[in-house]
PDB file of C-alpha atoms in Angstrom:
ATOM      1  CA  MET A 250     -92.787  32.255  59.233  1.00 41.00           C
ATOM      2  CA  SER A 251     -91.252  28.886  60.105  1.00 40.00           C
ATOM      3  CA  GLU A 252     -88.150  28.581  62.218  1.00 42.00           C
ATOM      4  CA  THR A 253     -85.758  25.621  62.341  1.00 39.00           C
ATOM      5  CA  VAL A 254     -83.821  24.760  65.467  1.00 40.00           C
ATOM      6  CA  LEU A 255     -81.165  22.043  65.615  1.00 40.00           C
ATOM      7  CA  TRP A 256     -81.030  19.989  68.798  1.00 39.00           C
ATOM      8  CA  ASN A 257     -78.422  17.400  69.646  1.00 42.00           C
ATOM      9  CA  LEU A 258     -79.828  14.843  72.077  1.00 41.00           C
ATOM     10  CA  GLU A 259     -78.330  11.761  73.668  1.00 40.00           C
ATOM     11  CA  ILE A 260     -80.913   9.010  73.671  1.00 38.00           C
ATOM     12  CA  GLY A 261     -80.993   5.719  75.536  1.00 40.00           C
ATOM     13  CA  LEU A 262     -79.713   3.592  72.690  1.00 39.00           C
ATOM     14  CA  ASN A 263     -76.165   2.694  73.678  1.00 40.00           C
ATOM     15  CA  GLY A 264     -75.575   6.373  74.440  1.00 40.00           C
ATOM     16  CA  LEU A 265     -75.882   7.204  70.750  1.00 41.00           C
ATOM     17  CA  GLU A 266     -76.085  10.864  69.849  1.00 42.00           C
ATOM     18  CA  VAL A 267     -78.416  11.864  67.031  1.00 41.00           C
ATOM     19  CA  ASP A 268     -79.440  15.216  65.644  1.00 41.00           C
ATOM     20  CA  ILE A 269     -83.106  16.060  66.096  1.00 38.00           C
ATOM     21  CA  ILE A 270     -84.659  18.810  64.017  1.00 36.00           C
ATOM     22  CA  PHE A 271     -87.434  20.798  65.728  1.00 35.00           C
ATOM     23  CA  ARG A 272     -89.278  22.929  63.205  1.00 36.00           C
ATOM     24  CA  ARG A 273     -91.724  25.532  64.428  1.00 36.00           C
ATOM     25  CA  LEU A 274     -94.525  26.021  61.960  1.00 36.00           C
ATOM     26  CA  GLY A 275     -95.688  29.502  62.857  1.00 37.00           C
ATOM     27  CA  PRO A 276     -97.797  30.033  65.995  1.00 36.00           C
ATOM     28  CA  ILE A 277    -100.061  26.990  65.592  1.00 37.00           C
ATOM     29  CA  GLY A 278     -97.909  23.909  65.628  1.00 38.00           C
ATOM     30  CA  ALA A 279     -94.588  22.189  65.248  1.00 36.00           C
ATOM     31  CA  SER A 280     -93.047  19.085  63.745  1.00 36.00           C
ATOM     32  CA  VAL A 281     -90.119  16.967  64.850  1.00 37.00           C
ATOM     33  CA  PHE A 282     -88.091  14.593  62.769  1.00 36.00           C
ATOM     34  CA  VAL A 283     -84.806  12.758  63.100  1.00 37.00           C
ATOM     35  CA  ARG A 284     -82.116  13.680  60.603  1.00 35.00           C
ATOM     36  CA  ASP A 285     -80.850  10.096  60.446  1.00 40.00           C
ATOM     37  CA  SER A 286     -83.656   7.813  61.605  1.00 43.00           C
ATOM     38  CA  ARG A 287     -81.754   4.633  60.712  1.00 40.00           C
ATOM     39  CA  TYR A 288     -79.819   4.998  63.964  1.00 40.00           C
ATOM     40  CA  LEU A 289     -83.077   4.790  65.872  1.00 52.00           C
ATOM     41  CA  PHE A 290     -84.737   1.938  64.042  1.00 64.00           C
ATOM     42  CA  MET A 291     -82.029  -0.107  62.330  1.00 88.00           C
ATOM     43  CA  ARG A 292     -81.894  -3.785  63.246  1.00 96.00           C
ATOM     44  CA  LYS A 293     -78.618  -4.840  64.811  1.00 98.00           C
ATOM     45  CA  ILE A 294     -76.413  -7.724  63.799  1.00 98.00           C
ATOM     46  CA  ASN A 295     -75.178  -9.446  66.939  1.00 98.00           C
ATOM     47  CA  VAL A 296     -72.500 -12.122  66.615  1.00 98.00           C
ATOM     48  CA  LEU A 297     -72.836 -14.822  69.285  1.00 98.00           C
ATOM     49  CA  GLU A 298     -69.842 -17.149  69.423  1.00 98.00           C
ATOM     50  CA  PHE A 299     -68.202 -19.744  71.629  1.00 98.00           C
ATOM     51  CA  ILE A 300     -64.519 -19.004  71.142  1.00 98.00           C
ATOM     52  CA  SER A 301     -61.191 -20.369  72.370  1.00 98.00           C
ATOM     53  CA  LEU A 302     -58.335 -18.190  73.599  1.00 98.00           C
ATOM     54  CA  ASP A 303     -56.677 -18.520  70.194  1.00 98.00           C
ATOM     55  CA  GLY A 304     -59.829 -17.436  68.364  1.00 98.00           C
ATOM     56  CA  VAL A 305     -61.253 -20.776  67.153  1.00 98.00           C
ATOM     57  CA  ILE A 306     -65.037 -21.063  66.828  1.00 98.00           C
ATOM     58  CA  GLN A 307     -65.249 -24.425  65.061  1.00 98.00           C
ATOM     59  CA  GLY A 308     -67.206 -27.333  66.506  1.00 97.00           C
ATOM     60  CA  PRO A 309     -67.892 -26.175  70.067  1.00 98.00           C
ATOM     61  CA  GLY A 310     -71.089 -28.187  70.434  1.00 96.00           C
ATOM     62  CA  GLY A 311     -70.160 -31.756  69.550  1.00 95.00           C
ATOM     63  CA  GLN A 312     -67.465 -34.116  68.286  1.00 96.00           C
ATOM     64  CA  ASP A 313     -69.167 -34.514  64.912  1.00 95.00           C
ATOM     65  CA  GLU A 314     -70.582 -31.013  64.643  1.00 96.00           C
ATOM     66  CA  ASP A 315     -67.977 -29.763  62.153  1.00 96.00           C
ATOM     67  CA  THR A 316     -65.048 -32.010  61.263  1.00 96.00           C
ATOM     68  CA  SER A 317     -64.127 -30.153  58.076  1.00 95.00           C
ATOM     69  CA  ASP A 318     -60.415 -29.758  57.359  1.00 96.00           C
ATOM     70  CA  GLY A 319     -59.680 -32.609  59.771  1.00 97.00           C
ATOM     71  CA  PHE A 320     -60.878 -30.844  62.914  1.00 97.00           C
ATOM     72  CA  GLU A 321     -60.957 -33.436  65.702  1.00 97.00           C
ATOM     73  CA  LEU A 322     -61.575 -31.362  68.846  1.00 98.00           C
ATOM     74  CA  GLY A 323     -65.320 -30.847  68.555  1.00 98.00           C
ATOM     75  CA  GLY A 324     -67.350 -30.548  71.738  1.00 98.00           C
ATOM     76  CA  TRP A 325     -64.815 -28.431  73.614  1.00 98.00           C
ATOM     77  CA  MET A 326     -67.390 -26.159  75.267  1.00 98.00           C
ATOM     78  CA  TRP A 327     -69.245 -28.755  77.329  1.00 97.00           C
ATOM     79  CA  PRO A 328     -66.595 -29.549  79.990  1.00 98.00           C
ATOM     80  CA  HIS A 329     -66.757 -25.868  80.961  1.00 98.00           C
ATOM     81  CA  SER A 330     -70.515 -25.633  81.439  1.00 97.00           C
ATOM     82  CA  ASP A 331     -72.051 -24.422  84.692  1.00 98.00           C
ATOM     83  CA  SER A 332     -75.238 -22.702  85.813  1.00 98.00           C
ATOM     84  CA  ILE A 333     -73.892 -19.272  84.863  1.00 98.00           C
ATOM     85  CA  SER A 334     -73.070 -20.175  81.269  1.00 97.00           C
ATOM     86  CA  SER A 335     -76.301 -22.143  80.925  1.00 97.00           C
ATOM     87  CA  GLY A 336     -78.264 -19.145  82.175  1.00 97.00           C
ATOM     88  CA  ALA A 337     -76.540 -16.832  79.715  1.00 97.00           C
ATOM     89  CA  MET A 338     -77.306 -19.200  76.836  1.00 97.00           C
ATOM     90  CA  LYS A 339     -80.939 -19.467  77.892  1.00 97.00           C
ATOM     91  CA  GLU A 340     -81.263 -15.684  78.024  1.00 97.00           C
ATOM     92  CA  CYS A 341     -80.032 -15.361  74.428  1.00 97.00           C
ATOM     93  CA  MET A 342     -82.244 -18.206  73.245  1.00 97.00           C
ATOM     94  CA  GLU A 343     -85.375 -16.626  74.733  1.00 97.00           C
ATOM     95  CA  MET A 344     -84.954 -13.092  73.369  1.00 97.00           C
ATOM     96  CA  PRO A 345     -86.630 -12.055  70.096  1.00 97.00           C
ATOM     97  CA  PHE A 346     -84.347 -12.576  67.104  1.00 98.00           C
ATOM     98  CA  ASP A 347     -84.048 -13.599  63.488  1.00 98.00           C
ATOM     99  CA  LEU A 348     -81.210 -15.875  62.480  1.00 98.00           C
ATOM    100  CA  LEU A 349     -78.461 -14.922  60.024  1.00 98.00           C
ATOM    101  CA  ILE A 350     -76.134 -17.813  59.170  1.00 98.00           C
ATOM    102  CA  GLY A 351     -73.983 -19.300  56.440  1.00 98.00           C
ATOM    103  CA  ARG A 352     -74.708 -22.433  54.414  1.00 97.00           C
ATOM    104  CA  LYS A 353     -72.428 -24.723  56.452  1.00 96.00           C
ATOM    105  CA  THR A 354     -74.015 -23.734  59.755  1.00 97.00           C
ATOM    106  CA  PHE A 355     -77.456 -24.094  58.186  1.00 98.00           C
ATOM    107  CA  ASP A 356     -76.641 -27.639  57.067  1.00 97.00           C
ATOM    108  CA  ILE A 357     -75.571 -28.508  60.623  1.00 96.00           C
ATOM    109  CA  TRP A 358     -78.455 -26.797  62.401  1.00 97.00           C
ATOM    110  CA  ALA A 359     -81.465 -27.610  60.210  1.00 98.00           C
ATOM    111  CA  PRO A 360     -81.689 -31.373  60.811  1.00 97.00           C
ATOM    112  CA  TYR A 361     -80.899 -30.998  64.509  1.00 96.00           C
ATOM    113  CA  TRP A 362     -83.311 -28.244  65.465  1.00 97.00           C
ATOM    114  CA  LEU A 363     -86.143 -29.669  63.403  1.00 97.00           C
ATOM    115  CA  GLU A 364     -85.975 -32.671  65.739  1.00 97.00           C
ATOM    116  CA  HIS A 365     -85.380 -30.755  68.998  1.00 97.00           C
ATOM    117  CA  ASN A 366     -88.067 -28.081  69.032  1.00 97.00           C
ATOM    118  CA  GLU A 367     -88.664 -28.601  72.742  1.00 97.00           C
ATOM    119  CA  VAL A 368     -85.130 -27.386  73.508  1.00 97.00           C
ATOM    120  CA  TRP A 369     -85.256 -24.162  71.513  1.00 98.00           C
ATOM    121  CA  PRO A 370     -88.637 -23.451  69.901  1.00 97.00           C
ATOM    122  CA  GLY A 371     -87.552 -19.907  69.065  1.00 98.00           C
ATOM    123  CA  VAL A 372     -85.008 -21.037  66.498  1.00 98.00           C
ATOM    124  CA  ASN A 373     -87.709 -22.820  64.541  1.00 98.00           C
ATOM    125  CA  THR A 374     -90.162 -19.923  64.544  1.00 98.00           C
ATOM    126  CA  ALA A 375     -87.510 -17.274  63.802  1.00 98.00           C
ATOM    127  CA  THR A 376     -86.950 -16.216  60.215  1.00 98.00           C
ATOM    128  CA  LYS A 377     -83.672 -17.741  59.065  1.00 98.00           C
ATOM    129  CA  TYR A 378     -81.632 -15.757  56.549  1.00 98.00           C
ATOM    130  CA  VAL A 379     -79.055 -18.033  54.952  1.00 98.00           C
ATOM    131  CA  ALA A 380     -76.170 -16.935  52.728  1.00 98.00           C
ATOM    132  CA  SER A 381     -75.936 -19.492  49.927  1.00 97.00           C
ATOM    133  CA  ASN A 382     -75.445 -19.483  46.176  1.00 95.00           C
ATOM    134  CA  THR A 383     -76.443 -23.133  45.781  1.00 95.00           C
ATOM    135  CA  ILE A 384     -79.672 -23.706  47.703  1.00 95.00           C
ATOM    136  CA  THR A 385     -83.003 -21.945  47.219  1.00 94.00           C
ATOM    137  CA  SER A 386     -85.498 -23.906  49.328  1.00 96.00           C
ATOM    138  CA  HIS A 387     -85.660 -26.158  52.382  1.00 97.00           C
ATOM    139  CA  LYS A 388     -88.234 -27.710  54.694  1.00 97.00           C
ATOM    140  CA  TRP A 389     -86.873 -25.754  57.692  1.00 98.00           C
ATOM    141  CA  GLN A 390     -89.176 -22.748  57.553  1.00 98.00           C
ATOM    142  CA  PRO A 391     -89.416 -19.805  57.582  1.00 98.00           C
ATOM    143  CA  THR A 392     -86.124 -19.550  55.692  1.00 98.00           C
ATOM    144  CA  ILE A 393     -84.955 -16.982  53.129  1.00 98.00           C
ATOM    145  CA  PHE A 394     -81.845 -17.708  51.083  1.00 98.00           C
ATOM    146  CA  LEU A 395     -79.523 -14.859  50.142  1.00 98.00           C
ATOM    147  CA  ASN A 396     -77.316 -15.165  47.070  1.00 97.00           C
ATOM    148  CA  GLY A 397     -75.288 -12.856  44.880  1.00 97.00           C
ATOM    149  CA  ASP A 398     -74.330  -9.616  46.607  1.00 98.00           C
ATOM    150  CA  VAL A 399     -74.969 -10.910  50.110  1.00 98.00           C
ATOM    151  CA  ALA A 400     -73.473  -7.878  51.866  1.00 98.00           C
ATOM    152  CA  SER A 401     -75.825  -5.480  50.081  1.00 98.00           C
ATOM    153  CA  LYS A 402     -78.840  -7.650  50.810  1.00 98.00           C
ATOM    154  CA  ILE A 403     -77.964  -7.918  54.479  1.00 98.00           C
ATOM    155  CA  ALA A 404     -77.470  -4.160  54.709  1.00 97.00           C
ATOM    156  CA  LYS A 405     -81.016  -3.750  53.380  1.00 97.00           C
ATOM    157  CA  LEU A 406     -82.265  -6.283  55.925  1.00 97.00           C
ATOM    158  CA  LYS A 407     -80.902  -4.084  58.699  1.00 97.00           C
ATOM    159  CA  ASP A 408     -83.083  -1.214  57.476  1.00 95.00           C
ATOM    160  CA  GLN A 409     -86.247  -3.302  57.625  1.00 94.00           C
ATOM    161  CA  ASP A 410     -88.593  -3.728  60.566  1.00 93.00           C
ATOM    162  CA  GLY A 411     -88.002  -6.790  62.685  1.00 96.00           C
ATOM    163  CA  PRO A 412     -85.971  -8.187  65.562  1.00 97.00           C
ATOM    164  CA  ASP A 413     -82.197  -8.080  65.693  1.00 98.00           C
ATOM    165  CA  LEU A 414     -80.253 -10.551  63.567  1.00 98.00           C
ATOM    166  CA  HIS A 415     -78.218 -13.136  65.480  1.00 98.00           C
ATOM    167  CA  VAL A 416     -75.221 -14.862  63.924  1.00 98.00           C
ATOM    168  CA  TYR A 417     -73.882 -18.175  65.204  1.00 98.00           C
ATOM    169  CA  GLY A 418     -70.939 -20.085  63.732  1.00 97.00           C
ATOM    170  CA  SER A 419     -70.772 -19.080  60.062  1.00 98.00           C
ATOM    171  CA  SER A 420     -67.060 -18.248  59.937  1.00 97.00           C
ATOM    172  CA  ASN A 421     -67.070 -17.485  56.197  1.00 97.00           C
ATOM    173  CA  LEU A 422     -70.149 -15.258  56.358  1.00 98.00           C
ATOM    174  CA  LEU A 423     -68.635 -13.428  59.318  1.00 98.00           C
ATOM    175  CA  GLN A 424     -65.699 -12.296  57.206  1.00 98.00           C
ATOM    176  CA  THR A 425     -68.129 -10.676  54.771  1.00 98.00           C
ATOM    177  CA  LEU A 426     -70.084  -9.019  57.575  1.00 98.00           C
ATOM    178  CA  MET A 427     -66.962  -7.620  59.228  1.00 98.00           C
ATOM    179  CA  LYS A 428     -65.393  -6.504  55.947  1.00 98.00           C
ATOM    180  CA  HIS A 429     -68.458  -4.383  55.176  1.00 98.00           C
ATOM    181  CA  GLY A 430     -68.841  -2.997  58.686  1.00 97.00           C
ATOM    182  CA  LEU A 431     -72.155  -4.737  59.289  1.00 98.00           C
ATOM    183  CA  VAL A 432     -71.462  -6.187  62.745  1.00 98.00           C
ATOM    184  CA  ASP A 433     -72.939  -4.173  65.615  1.00 98.00           C
ATOM    185  CA  ALA A 434     -71.939  -6.357  68.549  1.00 98.00           C
ATOM    186  CA  PHE A 435     -69.893  -9.368  69.546  1.00 98.00           C
ATOM    187  CA  TRP A 436     -71.463 -11.449  72.318  1.00 98.00           C
ATOM    188  CA  LEU A 437     -68.660 -13.861  73.116  1.00 98.00           C
ATOM    189  CA  LYS A 438     -68.100 -16.754  75.463  1.00 98.00           C
ATOM    190  CA  ILE A 439     -64.334 -17.055  75.745  1.00 98.00           C
ATOM    191  CA  TYR A 440     -63.131 -20.476  76.901  1.00 98.00           C
ATOM    192  CA  PRO A 441     -59.850 -21.051  78.796  1.00 98.00           C
ATOM    193  CA  ILE A 442     -58.384 -23.344  76.153  1.00 98.00           C
ATOM    194  CA  THR A 443     -56.280 -23.126  72.999  1.00 98.00           C
ATOM    195  CA  LEU A 444     -57.091 -25.385  70.058  1.00 98.00           C
ATOM    196  CA  GLY A 445     -54.208 -24.720  67.700  1.00 98.00           C
ATOM    197  CA  LYS A 446     -56.239 -25.077  64.525  1.00 97.00           C
ATOM    198  CA  GLY A 447     -59.759 -24.641  63.267  1.00 98.00           C
ATOM    199  CA  LYS A 448     -61.992 -21.929  61.830  1.00 98.00           C
ATOM    200  CA  ARG A 449     -61.371 -18.594  63.470  1.00 98.00           C
ATOM    201  CA  LEU A 450     -63.632 -15.662  64.194  1.00 98.00           C
ATOM    202  CA  PHE A 451     -61.254 -12.902  63.157  1.00 98.00           C
ATOM    203  CA  GLY A 452     -59.958 -13.804  59.718  1.00 97.00           C
ATOM    204  CA  ASP A 453     -59.251 -11.882  56.537  1.00 97.00           C
ATOM    205  CA  GLY A 454     -62.491  -9.906  56.789  1.00 98.00           C
ATOM    206  CA  THR A 455     -61.469  -8.140  59.979  1.00 98.00           C
ATOM    207  CA  ILE A 456     -61.277  -4.349  59.732  1.00 97.00           C
ATOM    208  CA  PRO A 457     -60.104  -1.705  62.219  1.00 97.00           C
ATOM    209  CA  ALA A 458     -63.034  -0.960  64.518  1.00 97.00           C
ATOM    210  CA  ALA A 459     -63.522   0.122  68.127  1.00 98.00           C
ATOM    211  CA  PHE A 460     -65.855  -1.576  70.579  1.00 98.00           C
ATOM    212  CA  LYS A 461     -67.034  -0.778  74.074  1.00 98.00           C
ATOM    213  CA  LEU A 462     -67.754  -3.233  76.862  1.00 98.00           C
ATOM    214  CA  SER A 463     -71.455  -3.509  77.686  1.00 98.00           C
ATOM    215  CA  ASP A 464     -71.525  -6.605  79.898  1.00 98.00           C
ATOM    216  CA  CYS A 465     -69.094  -9.098  81.398  1.00 98.00           C
ATOM    217  CA  THR A 466     -69.404 -12.169  83.627  1.00 98.00           C
ATOM    218  CA  ILE A 467     -66.920 -14.876  84.589  1.00 98.00           C
ATOM    219  CA  THR A 468     -68.230 -18.378  85.231  1.00 98.00           C
ATOM    220  CA  THR A 469     -67.029 -20.841  87.853  1.00 98.00           C
ATOM    221  CA  LYS A 470     -65.201 -22.722  85.070  1.00 98.00           C
ATOM    222  CA  GLY A 471     -63.251 -19.661  83.925  1.00 98.00           C
ATOM    223  CA  VAL A 472     -65.370 -18.839  80.874  1.00 98.00           C
ATOM    224  CA  ILE A 473     -65.568 -15.099  80.187  1.00 98.00           C
ATOM    225  CA  ILE A 474     -69.022 -14.089  78.960  1.00 98.00           C
ATOM    226  CA  VAL A 475     -68.520 -10.679  77.408  1.00 98.00           C
ATOM    227  CA  ASN A 476     -70.525  -8.335  75.209  1.00 98.00           C
ATOM    228  CA  TYR A 477     -68.858  -5.687  73.068  1.00 98.00           C
ATOM    229  CA  GLU A 478     -70.848  -3.065  71.170  1.00 98.00           C
ATOM    230  CA  ARG A 479     -69.513  -1.210  68.123  1.00 98.00           C
ATOM    231  CA  ALA A 480     -68.097   2.185  69.079  1.00 98.00           C
ATOM    232  CA  GLY A 481     -66.847   3.820  65.901  1.00 95.00           C
ATOM    233  CA  VAL A 482     -63.271   4.039  64.687  1.00 96.00           C
ATOM    234  CA  VAL A 483     -60.106   2.921  66.440  1.00 97.00           C
ATOM    235  CA  PRO A 484     -58.724   5.736  68.599  1.00 96.00           C
ATOM    236  CA  ILE A 485     -54.999   6.284  68.174  1.00 96.00           C
ATOM    237  CA  GLY A 486     -52.444   8.392  69.938  1.00 94.00           C
ATOM    238  CA  GLY A 487     -49.393   8.281  72.134  1.00 92.00           C
ATOM    239  CA  PRO A 488     -48.096   9.392  75.498  1.00 92.00           C
ATOM    240  CA  LYS A 489     -48.193  13.086  76.294  1.00 83.00           C
TER     241      LYS A 489
END
């Protein structure tokens, strides 16, 4: 006679609680399985952005990086660099990852990183998933282009084996990711400036969602390096 016992365990994965089923198979053995194994093995989508106080993420790296829509303030991150911010960037660059970006960011990054492998070899060896309905191949490899129902394809990517997916730039793609609840974490570097105009992180794809602080550092130049992990729905209430 088999007997099924339901356990609820908190495991060391952002304090996530999952239900574990322990099934006794008579006197000779037992089996254990996870009711929802995707919580244990799903790849995360981490959004890494340089962002101004007013939410702009356009052109942080250079004056000519992204001048679309007349943006003339490119390169705004560099005057605020110090050893702390450089160390944080290096840490992210050296961790295992695959890249998930939009077509515009791909067009900016591909020619640059192909010529600067010594700076960031990991970005060249990582698999690059690019949301685009107009391009199907490129010399920057390995690259896989996603067209059509991008949200569905990315959701399937999260269920596959592999490193976490890191998103940089890609303001249009980000709206799709947020709209479909696909973002697991925001790793932000918040700069003590306002830009007034430019592409913003939280646009029309933003949905109600709660996040919890997992790490925070302030640099000598006033940049807040902060990591927020997804934490379910927005809690609401009032004074008691």
